[in-house]
mmCIF file of N, CA and C in Angstrom:
data_model
loop_
_atom_site.group_PDB
_atom_site.id
_atom_site.type_symbol
_atom_site.label_atom_id
_atom_site.label_comp_id
_atom_site.label_asym_id
_atom_site.label_seq_id
_atom_site.Cartn_x
_atom_site.Cartn_y
_atom_site.Cartn_z
ATOM 1 N N GLU A 1 -16.195 3.220 -8.092
ATOM 2 C CA GLU A 1 -16.161 3.982 -6.969
ATOM 3 C C GLU A 1 -15.125 4.817 -7.452
ATOM 4 N N ASP A 2 -14.846 5.834 -6.229
ATOM 5 C CA ASP A 2 -13.839 6.885 -6.474
ATOM 6 C C ASP A 2 -12.880 7.216 -5.297
ATOM 7 N N ALA A 3 -11.964 8.085 -5.336
ATOM 8 C CA ALA A 3 -11.097 8.252 -4.237
ATOM 9 C C ALA A 3 -11.859 8.771 -2.761
ATOM 10 N N SER A 4 -13.019 8.987 -2.934
ATOM 11 C CA SER A 4 -13.767 9.266 -1.721
ATOM 12 C C SER A 4 -13.947 8.250 -0.584
ATOM 13 N N LYS A 5 -13.585 7.101 -1.466
ATOM 14 C CA LYS A 5 -13.718 5.582 -0.587
ATOM 15 C C LYS A 5 -12.522 5.512 -0.056
ATOM 16 N N LEU A 6 -11.272 6.120 -0.398
ATOM 17 C CA LEU A 6 -10.031 5.839 0.146
ATOM 18 C C LEU A 6 -9.896 5.730 1.851
ATOM 19 N N PRO A 7 -10.681 6.750 2.519
ATOM 20 C CA PRO A 7 -10.344 6.341 3.987
ATOM 21 C C PRO A 7 -11.056 5.276 4.488
ATOM 22 N N ALA A 8 -12.247 4.586 4.007
ATOM 23 C CA ALA A 8 -12.688 3.658 4.280
ATOM 24 C C ALA A 8 -12.178 2.450 3.835
ATOM 25 N N VAL A 9 -11.334 2.443 2.772
ATOM 26 C CA VAL A 9 -10.484 1.140 2.208
ATOM 27 C C VAL A 9 -9.358 1.089 3.602
ATOM 28 N N THR A 10 -8.865 2.250 3.863
ATOM 29 C CA THR A 10 -7.686 2.423 4.820
ATOM 30 C C THR A 10 -8.074 1.691 6.207
ATOM 31 N N VAL A 11 -9.264 2.070 6.827
ATOM 32 C CA VAL A 11 -9.740 1.559 8.037
ATOM 33 C C VAL A 11 -10.003 0.017 7.895
ATOM 34 N N GLU A 12 -10.585 -0.261 7.075
ATOM 35 C CA GLU A 12 -10.795 -1.701 6.642
ATOM 36 C C GLU A 12 -9.760 -2.579 6.533
ATOM 37 N N LEU A 13 -8.691 -2.143 5.884
ATOM 38 C CA LEU A 13 -7.240 -2.944 5.948
ATOM 39 C C LEU A 13 -6.766 -2.979 7.287
ATOM 40 N N ARG A 14 -6.957 -1.859 8.129
ATOM 41 C CA ARG A 14 -6.347 -1.727 9.370
ATOM 42 C C ARG A 14 -7.263 -2.967 10.225
ATOM 43 N N LYS A 15 -8.513 -2.959 10.120
ATOM 44 C CA LYS A 15 -9.235 -3.856 10.875
ATOM 45 C C LYS A 15 -8.876 -5.352 10.502
ATOM 46 N N ARG A 16 -8.692 -5.322 9.358
ATOM 47 C CA ARG A 16 -7.965 -6.726 8.833
ATOM 48 C C ARG A 16 -6.594 -7.201 9.247
ATOM 49 N N GLY A 17 -5.994 -6.354 10.050
ATOM 50 C CA GLY A 17 -4.784 -6.752 10.700
ATOM 51 C C GLY A 17 -3.653 -6.268 9.713
ATOM 52 N N TYR A 18 -3.663 -5.505 8.721
ATOM 53 C CA TYR A 18 -2.598 -5.019 7.997
ATOM 54 C C TYR A 18 -1.905 -4.002 8.840
ATOM 55 N N THR A 19 -0.407 -3.913 8.918
ATOM 56 C CA THR A 19 -0.124 -2.738 9.773
ATOM 57 C C THR A 19 0.026 -1.410 8.587
ATOM 58 N N PRO A 20 0.134 -0.307 9.688
ATOM 59 C CA PRO A 20 0.355 0.911 8.910
ATOM 60 C C PRO A 20 1.376 0.974 7.620
ATOM 61 N N GLY A 21 2.424 0.417 7.882
ATOM 62 C CA GLY A 21 3.357 0.003 6.550
ATOM 63 C C GLY A 21 2.789 -0.407 5.496
ATOM 64 N N GLU A 22 2.213 -1.553 5.820
ATOM 65 C CA GLU A 22 1.768 -2.428 4.665
ATOM 66 C C GLU A 22 0.550 -1.859 3.958
ATOM 67 N N VAL A 23 -0.343 -0.876 4.688
ATOM 68 C CA VAL A 23 -1.479 -0.161 4.062
ATOM 69 C C VAL A 23 -0.842 0.979 3.073
ATOM 70 N N GLU A 24 0.184 1.524 3.787
ATOM 71 C CA GLU A 24 0.940 2.501 2.809
ATOM 72 C C GLU A 24 1.298 1.802 1.612
ATOM 73 N N LYS A 25 2.120 0.606 1.601
ATOM 74 C CA LYS A 25 2.752 -0.126 0.359
ATOM 75 C C LYS A 25 1.478 -0.334 -0.573
ATOM 76 N N ILE A 26 0.430 -0.633 -0.081
ATOM 77 C CA ILE A 26 -0.800 -1.347 -0.732
ATOM 78 C C ILE A 26 -1.365 -0.126 -1.490
ATOM 79 N N LEU A 27 -1.651 0.869 -0.874
ATOM 80 C CA LEU A 27 -2.445 2.389 -1.614
ATOM 81 C C LEU A 27 -1.351 2.908 -2.322
ATOM 82 N N GLY A 28 0.097 2.840 -1.986
ATOM 83 C CA GLY A 28 0.891 3.706 -2.686
ATOM 84 C C GLY A 28 1.463 3.038 -3.745
ATOM 85 N N GLY A 29 1.432 1.799 -3.694
ATOM 86 C CA GLY A 29 1.760 0.862 -4.770
ATOM 87 C C GLY A 29 0.840 0.882 -5.932
ATOM 88 N N ASN A 30 -0.562 0.941 -5.444
ATOM 89 C CA ASN A 30 -1.568 1.043 -6.486
ATOM 90 C C ASN A 30 -1.493 2.212 -7.138
ATOM 91 N N THR A 31 -1.344 3.386 -6.583
ATOM 92 C CA THR A 31 -1.220 4.700 -7.044
ATOM 93 C C THR A 31 -0.134 4.897 -8.130
ATOM 94 N N LEU A 32 0.988 4.222 -7.721
ATOM 95 C CA LEU A 32 2.173 4.231 -8.898
ATOM 96 C C LEU A 32 1.766 3.289 -9.895
ATOM 97 N N ARG A 33 1.023 2.397 -9.864
ATOM 98 C CA ARG A 33 0.522 1.571 -10.688
ATOM 99 C C ARG A 33 -0.363 2.242 -11.764
ATOM 100 N N VAL A 34 -1.179 2.969 -11.240
ATOM 101 C CA VAL A 34 -2.209 3.538 -12.088
ATOM 102 C C VAL A 34 -1.583 4.825 -12.916
ATOM 103 N N LEU A 35 -0.874 5.521 -12.263
ATOM 104 C CA LEU A 35 -0.320 6.679 -12.658
ATOM 105 C C LEU A 35 0.889 6.027 -14.033
ATOM 106 N N GLU A 36 1.572 4.956 -13.610
ATOM 107 C CA GLU A 36 2.361 4.613 -14.774
ATOM 108 C C GLU A 36 1.604 3.987 -15.966
ATOM 109 N N ALA A 37 0.348 3.549 -15.706
ATOM 110 C CA ALA A 37 -0.310 2.738 -16.715
ATOM 111 C C ALA A 37 -1.012 3.775 -17.634
ATOM 112 N N ASN A 38 -1.152 4.915 -17.064
ATOM 113 C CA ASN A 38 -1.913 6.045 -17.615
ATOM 114 C C ASN A 38 -1.079 7.300 -18.335
ATOM 115 N N GLN A 39 0.447 7.398 -18.248
ATOM 116 C CA GLN A 39 1.220 7.929 -18.845
ATOM 117 C C GLN A 39 1.031 8.191 -20.303
ATOM 118 N N PRO A 40 1.012 9.636 -20.966
ATOM 119 C CA PRO A 40 0.938 9.670 -22.198
ATOM 120 C C PRO A 40 1.990 8.910 -23.209
#
């Protein structure tokens, strides 16, 4: 999959009861992890 699925992931997390803050942490944390793992 690619980043085009991100809105659907966000909606699904909210449907499953995650708060907006939790969703932000999940998505933001993942972004930081990927960026850090792929530094030159």
